[in-house]
Amino acid sequence: MRGCRVGIIGGGAAGLCAAVLLSRERVPVTVFEALPRVGKKLLATGNGRCNLSNLGVSPARYRGDRDGIAAVLDGLSPAGVRDFFRSIGVYTYADEEGRVYPRSGTAAAVLDALRLYAAEHGAVIEAGAPVTAVRRVRDGFAVVRGDEEAAVGRLILASGGKAASAFDGYALAKSLGHGVTPLSPALCPVPVAEDVVRSLKGLRTQAAVRLLASGVTVRETRGEVQFADRALSGICVFELAGEAFVRRARGERVALELDLLPEEDDPRALLAALARAIPERAAEDFLSGLVPKRVGMAVLRGAFGGPMTTPVLELPRRVLDGTAARLRGWRFTPSGVSPWSAAQVTHGGVPLSELGRGTLESLRCAGLYIAGEALDVDGDCGGFNLHWAFASAHAAAADILRHLQKER
């Protein structure tokens, strides 16, 4: 049985970051990756530009155990992420929205820096075969891959989630005594029941989007909504998807509500003024100065059953009232769940309450650490999920180094 001081299951962002942090301190490390090469998912982040972090990182930008999240984030700030990457040869910049990118503009440069630095400092990467089992043994763990076993003293499970992955790291966590909260795709489109979205396919509009559960707003986002085939899309919808799917699975009445005029205090007064300004305009063009024409027509049709050639001055008061109400709260009903292949991250995972606060060492299996997307933590779009990967890797690696120092 081959052996090393630390084994890392998963060669993604968290796993490679941990490998760098440990190997630079001369700790023997082996990374076990199921795919032929490490970092496949990392290459796709930020549309291939690799959005590494965000200057606005805070627990409020994540779902999960906020106290546990804060304890991990406290250990690695956005400036700390940028310093880390500078130390391995990657220089970064922040755009006007606080998103941090490599100056090269390529995710490949980030992946190369991580894997090359780790290898240069002695880390071993064994790719091309999944870990099929992990057993607790004296002085550590036995990591099983097919007919081979490797002995490791400490183990980091950084296997990622179900999003765009066929590897089930959760089974390994369960085999070592951990629970896993319900899983659902996150940062993805939300399929909806209303047929009107099909006629609007390809259109985009600015809106505030509210997630309603049993008629109560539980979260609100703002941004560009995209109408897709039988689904709502866009970053502001993505950020509500995971929670929407989980609540729907629990049997709650879930809806997404679009506010197309979030800056307006009185949409009814606005429409009355607009009607006075363009009384001869056909109904189909009534709202085209406020929202895209076809979106406006769809909103108006929900309140008016007459011909769309009707002049605005002939629209009854009830139609203006109904249209104003729909502009403020156009409701859609989630009808299913997006496929895992469409999801950027996973909502749910191993609860932080089962791990040491700020260390991520298992409270159920000493020497085991869990990092990255395998945990019940998911963040907003804009670099928050990669920041979590690096911050959680940093927390785990730092605690391992503390233990190793005590053992010397």
Coordinates of C-alpha atoms in Angstrom, one line a residue:
M1 CA 0.0 0.0 0.0
R2 CA 1.5 3.3 -1.1
G3 CA 1.3 6.2 1.4
C4 CA 1.5 10.0 1.9
R5 CA 0.9 12.4 4.7
V6 CA -2.2 14.0 3.1
G7 CA -4.6 12.7 0.5
I8 CA -7.0 15.0 -1.4
I9 CA -9.9 13.5 -3.2
G10 CA -10.8 15.9 -6.1
G11 CA -8.6 17.9 -8.4
G12 CA -10.8 20.9 -8.7
A13 CA -10.4 24.5 -7.4
A14 CA -10.5 23.5 -3.7
G15 CA -8.4 20.4 -4.0
L16 CA -5.6 22.0 -6.1
C17 CA -5.5 25.1 -3.8
A18 CA -5.1 22.8 -0.8
A19 CA -2.4 20.9 -2.6
V20 CA -0.5 24.1 -3.2
L21 CA -0.8 25.3 0.4
L22 CA 0.4 22.0 1.8
S23 CA 3.1 21.1 -0.7
R24 CA 4.8 24.5 -0.3
E25 CA 5.2 23.6 3.3
R26 CA 6.9 20.3 2.2
V27 CA 4.0 18.2 3.2
P28 CA 3.8 15.0 1.0
V29 CA 0.5 15.3 -0.8
T30 CA -1.4 13.1 -3.3
V31 CA -4.4 14.4 -5.3
F32 CA -6.8 11.7 -6.5
E33 CA -8.9 12.8 -9.5
A34 CA -11.5 10.8 -11.3
L35 CA -11.2 12.5 -14.7
P36 CA -8.2 12.1 -17.0
R37 CA -7.1 15.6 -16.1
V38 CA -7.6 17.9 -13.1
G39 CA -9.5 21.2 -13.2
K40 CA -12.1 20.6 -15.9
K41 CA -14.8 22.5 -14.2
L42 CA -12.4 25.3 -13.3
L43 CA -11.8 25.9 -17.0
A44 CA -15.4 26.8 -17.6
T45 CA -15.8 29.3 -14.8
G46 CA -16.4 33.0 -15.7
N47 CA -17.1 32.0 -19.3
G48 CA -13.6 30.8 -19.5
R49 CA -12.1 33.9 -17.9
C50 CA -12.1 32.4 -14.3
N51 CA -13.9 34.8 -11.9
L52 CA -11.7 34.0 -8.9
S53 CA -13.3 36.0 -6.2
N54 CA -15.4 39.2 -5.5
L55 CA -14.5 42.2 -3.5
G56 CA -18.0 42.1 -2.0
V57 CA -17.5 38.6 -0.4
S58 CA -19.6 38.3 2.8
P59 CA -21.7 35.5 4.4
A60 CA -24.8 37.3 3.1
R61 CA -23.9 36.2 -0.4
Y62 CA -24.1 32.5 0.5
R63 CA -26.8 30.0 1.3
G64 CA -26.1 27.6 4.2
D65 CA -24.9 28.0 7.8
R66 CA -24.1 31.7 7.9
D67 CA -22.1 31.5 11.2
G68 CA -20.0 28.6 9.9
I69 CA -19.5 30.3 6.6
A70 CA -18.3 33.5 8.3
A71 CA -15.7 31.5 10.3
V72 CA -14.2 30.2 7.1
L73 CA -14.4 33.5 5.2
D74 CA -12.7 35.3 8.1
G75 CA -9.6 33.2 7.3
L76 CA -9.2 34.3 3.6
S77 CA -10.4 37.7 2.3
P78 CA -10.6 38.7 -1.4
A79 CA -7.2 40.4 -0.9
G80 CA -5.9 37.2 0.5
V81 CA -7.1 35.3 -2.6
R82 CA -5.3 37.8 -4.8
D83 CA -2.1 37.5 -2.7
F84 CA -2.3 33.7 -2.9
F85 CA -2.5 33.8 -6.7
R86 CA 0.2 36.3 -7.0
S87 CA 2.4 34.0 -5.0
I88 CA 2.0 31.3 -7.6
G89 CA 2.5 33.6 -10.6
V90 CA -1.1 34.8 -11.4
Y91 CA -1.8 38.5 -11.3
T92 CA -5.4 39.7 -11.0
Y93 CA -7.6 42.7 -11.4
A94 CA -11.1 43.6 -10.2
D95 CA -13.7 45.0 -12.6
E96 CA -16.3 47.7 -11.8
E97 CA -18.6 45.2 -10.2
G98 CA -15.9 43.9 -7.9
R99 CA -15.4 40.6 -9.8
V100 CA -11.8 39.4 -9.6
Y101 CA -10.2 37.9 -12.8
P102 CA -6.7 36.9 -13.8
R103 CA -4.9 39.5 -15.9
S104 CA -4.4 36.9 -18.6
G105 CA -8.2 36.6 -19.0
T106 CA -8.0 32.8 -19.2
A107 CA -9.0 30.1 -16.8
A108 CA -6.3 27.9 -18.3
A109 CA -3.6 30.1 -16.9
V110 CA -5.2 29.8 -13.4
L111 CA -5.4 26.0 -13.7
D112 CA -1.8 25.7 -15.0
A113 CA -0.5 27.9 -12.2
L114 CA -2.2 25.7 -9.5
R115 CA -1.2 22.3 -10.9
L116 CA 2.3 23.3 -11.9
Y117 CA 3.1 25.0 -8.6
A118 CA 1.8 21.9 -6.7
A119 CA 3.9 19.6 -8.9
E120 CA 7.0 21.7 -8.6
H121 CA 6.7 21.4 -4.8
G122 CA 6.3 17.7 -4.8
A123 CA 2.6 17.1 -4.9
V124 CA 1.6 14.0 -6.8
I125 CA -1.5 14.0 -9.0
E126 CA -3.1 10.7 -9.8
A127 CA -5.9 11.2 -12.4
G128 CA -8.0 8.9 -14.5
A129 CA -9.7 6.7 -11.9
P130 CA -12.4 7.5 -9.3
V131 CA -12.0 6.8 -5.6
T132 CA -14.5 4.0 -5.0
A133 CA -14.1 3.7 -1.2
V134 CA -12.4 5.2 1.8
R135 CA -11.7 3.1 4.9
R136 CA -10.7 4.4 8.3
V137 CA -7.5 2.5 9.3
R138 CA -4.9 2.9 12.0
D139 CA -3.1 6.2 11.7
G140 CA -5.3 7.5 8.9
F141 CA -7.3 6.3 5.9
A142 CA -7.1 3.8 3.0
V143 CA -8.1 5.4 -0.3
V144 CA -9.4 2.7 -2.7
R145 CA -9.2 3.2 -6.5
G146 CA -10.1 0.0 -8.4
D147 CA -7.5 -2.6 -7.3
E148 CA -5.2 -0.1 -5.8
E149 CA -5.1 1.4 -2.3
A150 CA -3.2 4.3 -0.9
A151 CA -2.6 5.0 2.8
V152 CA -2.9 8.7 3.9
G153 CA -2.5 10.2 7.3
R154 CA -5.1 12.9 6.8
L155 CA -7.7 13.3 4.1
I156 CA -9.4 16.3 2.4
L157 CA -12.6 15.5 0.6
A158 CA -12.8 18.1 -2.1
S159 CA -14.9 16.1 -4.5
G160 CA -17.2 18.8 -5.6
G161 CA -21.0 18.6 -6.0
K162 CA -23.4 17.0 -8.5
A163 CA -23.4 20.0 -10.8
A164 CA -21.8 19.0 -14.2
S165 CA -20.2 16.0 -12.5
A166 CA -20.8 12.2 -12.5
F167 CA -18.7 11.5 -9.4
D168 CA -20.5 11.0 -6.2
G169 CA -18.3 12.3 -3.4
Y170 CA -21.3 12.4 -1.0
A171 CA -21.3 8.6 -0.8
L172 CA -17.8 8.8 0.5
A173 CA -18.8 11.4 3.1
K174 CA -21.7 9.2 4.2
S175 CA -19.5 6.2 4.5
L176 CA -17.4 8.1 7.0
G177 CA -20.4 9.1 9.2
H178 CA -21.6 12.3 7.6
G179 CA -25.1 13.4 6.7
V180 CA -26.0 15.2 3.4
T181 CA -28.8 17.7 3.1
P182 CA -31.2 17.5 0.1
L183 CA -29.4 18.3 -3.1
S184 CA -30.7 20.4 -6.0
P185 CA -29.2 22.2 -9.0
A186 CA -28.3 25.8 -8.4
L187 CA -27.3 28.8 -10.5
C188 CA -29.4 27.5 -13.4
P189 CA -32.6 28.3 -15.3
V190 CA -35.9 27.7 -13.6
P191 CA -38.5 25.7 -15.7
V192 CA -42.0 27.4 -15.5
A193 CA -45.5 26.2 -16.3
E194 CA -46.7 29.3 -18.2
D195 CA -46.7 28.9 -22.0
V196 CA -46.2 32.7 -22.5
V197 CA -42.4 32.3 -22.0
R198 CA -42.2 30.3 -25.2
S199 CA -43.4 33.3 -27.2
L200 CA -40.8 35.5 -25.5
K201 CA -37.9 33.1 -26.0
G202 CA -34.7 35.0 -26.5
L203 CA -35.9 38.3 -25.0
R204 CA -34.3 40.0 -22.1
T205 CA -35.6 42.6 -19.7
Q206 CA -34.5 44.2 -16.4
A207 CA -36.5 43.3 -13.4
A208 CA -36.5 42.6 -9.7
V209 CA -37.3 38.9 -9.1
R210 CA -38.9 37.7 -6.0
L211 CA -39.0 34.1 -4.8
L212 CA -42.3 33.5 -3.0
A213 CA -43.1 30.5 -0.8
S214 CA -46.7 30.1 0.3
G215 CA -47.3 33.7 -0.8
V216 CA -44.4 35.2 1.3
T217 CA -41.3 36.7 -0.3
V218 CA -38.3 34.8 1.0
R219 CA -35.6 36.4 -1.3
E220 CA -35.3 39.0 -3.9
T221 CA -32.7 39.7 -6.6
R222 CA -32.3 42.2 -9.4
G223 CA -30.8 42.1 -12.9
E224 CA -31.5 40.9 -16.4
V225 CA -34.2 38.3 -16.8
Q226 CA -33.9 36.1 -19.9
F227 CA -36.9 34.2 -21.3
A228 CA -35.9 30.8 -22.5
D229 CA -37.9 27.8 -23.9
R230 CA -40.3 26.9 -21.0
A231 CA -38.0 28.6 -18.5
L232 CA -36.8 31.8 -16.9
S233 CA -33.1 32.4 -17.0
G234 CA -30.5 35.1 -16.3
I235 CA -28.2 35.6 -13.3
C236 CA -30.9 37.1 -11.0
V237 CA -33.1 33.9 -11.7
F238 CA -30.0 31.6 -11.3
E239 CA -29.5 32.9 -7.7
L240 CA -33.0 31.9 -6.7
A241 CA -33.1 28.5 -8.4
G242 CA -31.6 26.2 -5.8
E243 CA -33.8 27.4 -3.0
A244 CA -36.9 27.4 -5.3
F245 CA -36.2 23.7 -6.2
V246 CA -35.7 22.7 -2.5
R247 CA -38.9 24.4 -1.3
R248 CA -40.9 23.0 -4.2
A249 CA -39.6 19.5 -3.3
R250 CA -40.8 20.1 0.3
G251 CA -44.3 20.7 -0.9
E252 CA -44.3 24.5 -0.5
R253 CA -46.3 26.6 -3.0
V254 CA -43.4 28.3 -4.9
A255 CA -43.6 31.2 -7.4
L256 CA -41.2 33.6 -9.1
E257 CA -42.6 37.1 -9.4
L258 CA -41.1 39.7 -11.8
D259 CA -41.3 43.3 -11.0
L260 CA -40.6 45.0 -14.3
L261 CA -40.8 48.5 -12.8
P262 CA -38.9 48.2 -9.5
E263 CA -37.9 51.9 -9.3
E264 CA -41.5 53.1 -9.7
D265 CA -43.5 54.0 -6.6
D266 CA -46.9 54.0 -8.4
P267 CA -47.1 52.0 -11.7
R268 CA -50.8 52.8 -12.0
A269 CA -50.1 56.6 -12.1
L270 CA -47.3 56.0 -14.6
L271 CA -49.6 54.1 -16.9
A272 CA -52.3 56.8 -16.6
A273 CA -49.7 59.5 -17.6
L274 CA -48.5 57.3 -20.4
A275 CA -52.0 56.8 -21.7
R276 CA -52.6 60.6 -21.7
A277 CA -49.3 61.1 -23.6
I278 CA -50.1 58.6 -26.4
P279 CA -53.9 58.1 -26.5
E280 CA -53.9 57.2 -30.3
R281 CA -51.2 54.6 -30.0
A282 CA -52.2 50.9 -30.6
A283 CA -52.4 48.8 -27.5
E284 CA -49.6 46.5 -28.8
D285 CA -47.2 49.5 -28.6
F286 CA -48.5 50.9 -25.3
L287 CA -45.7 49.6 -23.1
S288 CA -42.9 49.6 -25.7
G289 CA -41.3 52.7 -24.1
L290 CA -41.1 50.8 -20.7
V291 CA -40.2 47.2 -21.6
P292 CA -39.4 45.3 -24.8
K293 CA -42.4 45.4 -27.1
R294 CA -43.3 41.6 -27.0
V295 CA -42.9 41.6 -23.2
G296 CA -45.2 44.5 -22.9
M297 CA -47.7 42.8 -25.2
A298 CA -47.6 39.7 -23.1
V299 CA -48.2 41.7 -19.9
L300 CA -51.1 43.6 -21.4
R301 CA -52.7 40.5 -22.8
G302 CA -53.0 39.2 -19.3
A303 CA -55.3 42.0 -18.4
F304 CA -57.0 42.7 -21.8
G305 CA -58.7 40.2 -24.0
G306 CA -59.5 42.5 -26.9
P307 CA -57.6 43.2 -30.2
M308 CA -54.1 44.6 -29.7
T309 CA -54.9 47.3 -32.4
T310 CA -57.3 49.0 -29.9
P311 CA -56.2 52.6 -29.3
V312 CA -54.8 53.2 -25.8
L313 CA -57.5 55.8 -25.0
E314 CA -60.1 53.0 -25.4
L315 CA -58.5 50.7 -22.8
P316 CA -60.8 50.4 -19.8
R317 CA -59.7 51.5 -16.4
R318 CA -59.7 47.9 -15.2
V319 CA -57.2 47.0 -18.0
L320 CA -54.8 49.8 -16.8
D321 CA -55.2 48.6 -13.2
G322 CA -54.5 45.0 -14.2
T323 CA -51.6 45.9 -16.4
A324 CA -50.0 47.9 -13.6
A325 CA -50.4 45.0 -11.2
R326 CA -48.7 42.6 -13.6
L327 CA -45.9 45.0 -14.3
R328 CA -45.3 45.1 -10.5
G329 CA -45.9 41.4 -9.9
W330 CA -45.9 39.1 -13.0
R331 CA -46.1 35.6 -11.5
F332 CA -44.6 32.4 -12.8
T333 CA -44.9 28.9 -11.4
P334 CA -41.8 26.6 -11.3
S335 CA -42.8 23.4 -13.0
G336 CA -39.8 21.2 -12.5
V337 CA -36.0 21.1 -11.9
S338 CA -33.2 22.0 -14.3
P339 CA -30.9 19.1 -15.2
W340 CA -27.7 18.8 -13.3
S341 CA -25.8 19.5 -16.6
A342 CA -27.3 23.0 -16.6
A343 CA -26.3 23.8 -13.1
Q344 CA -23.1 25.7 -12.2
V345 CA -23.2 24.6 -8.5
T346 CA -25.0 22.4 -6.1
H347 CA -27.4 23.5 -3.4
G348 CA -27.1 21.3 -0.3
G349 CA -24.3 19.0 0.9
V350 CA -22.5 18.1 4.1
P351 CA -23.7 20.5 6.9
L352 CA -21.0 22.8 8.3
S353 CA -22.4 21.9 11.8
E354 CA -20.7 18.5 11.4
L355 CA -17.3 20.1 11.0
G356 CA -15.0 22.1 13.2
R357 CA -15.8 25.8 13.2
G358 CA -13.3 27.5 10.9
T359 CA -11.2 24.4 10.5
L360 CA -13.5 22.1 8.5
E361 CA -12.2 19.0 10.3
S362 CA -14.9 16.4 10.7
L363 CA -16.4 16.1 14.2
R364 CA -17.3 12.6 13.3
C365 CA -14.1 11.2 11.8
A366 CA -10.9 12.8 13.1
G367 CA -8.4 13.6 10.4
L368 CA -11.0 14.0 7.7
Y369 CA -11.6 17.5 6.2
I370 CA -14.3 18.5 3.7
A371 CA -14.0 21.5 1.5
G372 CA -15.5 23.2 -1.5
E373 CA -18.8 22.4 -3.2
A374 CA -19.3 19.1 -1.3
L375 CA -20.4 21.3 1.7
D376 CA -23.9 22.7 2.2
V377 CA -22.8 26.1 1.0
D378 CA -23.5 27.8 -2.3
G379 CA -23.0 31.4 -3.3
D380 CA -24.2 34.0 -5.8
C381 CA -22.8 34.4 -9.3
G382 CA -19.8 36.7 -9.5
G383 CA -16.8 34.8 -8.1
F384 CA -18.4 33.9 -4.7
N385 CA -18.3 30.1 -5.3
L386 CA -14.7 30.0 -6.3
H387 CA -13.8 32.2 -3.4
W388 CA -15.6 29.6 -1.1
A389 CA -13.5 26.9 -2.7
F390 CA -10.3 28.7 -2.0
A391 CA -11.3 29.8 1.5
S392 CA -12.4 26.4 2.5
A393 CA -9.2 24.8 1.1
H394 CA -7.3 27.4 3.1
A395 CA -9.1 26.6 6.3
A396 CA -8.5 22.9 5.9
A397 CA -4.9 23.2 4.9
A398 CA -4.1 25.6 7.7
D399 CA -5.6 23.3 10.3
I400 CA -3.7 20.3 8.9
L401 CA -0.4 22.3 9.1
R402 CA -1.2 23.2 12.8
H403 CA -1.7 19.6 13.6
L404 CA 1.5 18.5 11.8
Q405 CA 3.5 21.2 13.5
K406 CA 2.4 19.9 16.9
E407 CA 3.3 16.3 16.0
R408 CA 6.9 17.3 15.1

